[in-house]
């Protein structure tokens, strides 16, 4: 089964992170990693209720990280950790994060 996370800011800025040859991240560790990044990057809840869903965390983190975090080779380890955490936390092998549309599909 194909395992990949796609992060896009529109067609010329689409980054595909292949997870086929990468060790899966345990679900608990993925949720912890996302929580840590959400806090570290100063992300705010999207919903007026203040409730933060896993999908919201993934979207907020991608937006806060910005396109260079996924584009630059210097941040490759971080981008791979993001992809592993997103895939594991959602328990989905194929995840697409569309930052401008604020949508996540799998």
XYZ file of C-alpha atoms in Angstrom:
106
model
C 0.000 0.000 0.000
C 1.251 3.451 -0.889
C 2.176 5.650 2.055
C 2.677 9.345 1.380
C 1.930 12.789 2.797
C 1.431 15.681 0.386
C 1.679 19.276 1.572
C 0.645 21.929 -0.926
C 0.496 25.688 -1.261
C -0.792 25.335 -4.835
C 0.542 23.388 -7.801
C 4.024 24.897 -8.138
C 4.565 24.441 -4.416
C 3.555 20.849 -3.738
C 5.768 18.619 -1.618
C 5.365 14.851 -1.577
C 6.960 12.945 1.277
C 7.160 9.231 0.601
C 6.868 7.068 3.714
C 7.266 3.651 2.067
C 10.796 3.012 3.336
C 10.379 4.850 6.648
C 9.663 3.291 10.026
C 6.071 4.156 11.059
C 5.718 6.460 14.050
C 3.711 5.020 16.963
C 0.299 6.711 17.383
C 1.059 8.065 20.914
C 4.389 9.474 19.793
C 2.743 11.082 16.732
C 0.118 12.838 18.853
C 2.814 14.026 21.295
C 4.994 15.329 18.439
C 2.054 17.245 16.948
C 1.104 18.699 20.362
C 4.690 19.806 20.931
C 4.999 21.455 17.507
C 1.584 23.136 17.854
C 2.734 24.748 21.106
C 6.304 25.510 19.961
C 5.072 27.309 16.835
C 2.528 29.372 18.740
C -0.435 27.964 16.831
C -3.935 29.064 17.821
C -7.112 26.954 17.764
C -9.069 27.362 14.523
C -12.481 26.727 16.059
C -14.231 29.380 18.158
C -14.906 26.754 20.839
C -11.168 26.387 21.407
C -11.320 22.659 20.705
C -8.335 21.490 18.671
C -8.817 18.435 16.472
C -5.861 16.447 15.176
C -6.614 17.609 11.628
C -6.603 21.232 12.842
C -3.201 20.724 14.471
C -1.764 19.312 11.262
C -3.108 22.244 9.215
C -1.929 24.860 11.727
C 1.538 23.348 12.021
C 1.982 23.197 8.231
C 0.883 26.814 7.913
C 3.079 28.019 10.791
C 6.086 26.072 9.494
C 5.706 27.642 6.080
C 6.682 26.430 2.671
C 10.476 26.697 3.252
C 10.324 24.024 5.987
C 9.128 21.542 3.374
C 11.212 22.891 0.499
C 14.684 23.270 2.023
C 16.916 20.218 2.341
C 18.169 21.607 5.670
C 14.724 20.897 7.150
C 14.287 17.450 5.578
C 14.317 15.647 8.947
C 11.618 17.953 10.315
C 9.438 17.546 7.207
C 9.795 13.765 7.406
C 8.844 13.812 11.114
C 5.806 15.957 10.244
C 4.727 13.492 7.553
C 5.234 10.476 9.821
C 3.291 12.137 12.654
C 0.424 13.236 10.401
C 0.078 9.786 8.843
C 0.271 7.985 12.203
C -2.014 10.357 14.124
C -4.706 10.047 11.461
C -3.995 6.334 10.876
C -4.088 6.969 7.123
C -1.432 5.986 4.577
C -2.201 8.841 2.161
C -2.756 12.345 3.551
C -3.016 15.615 1.612
C -2.630 18.916 3.441
C -3.854 21.877 1.366
C -2.633 24.910 3.297
C -4.349 27.736 1.314
C -7.693 25.903 1.298
C -7.271 24.931 4.976
C -8.303 21.385 4.100
C -7.006 17.958 4.858
C -7.978 14.874 2.890
C -7.102 11.211 3.098
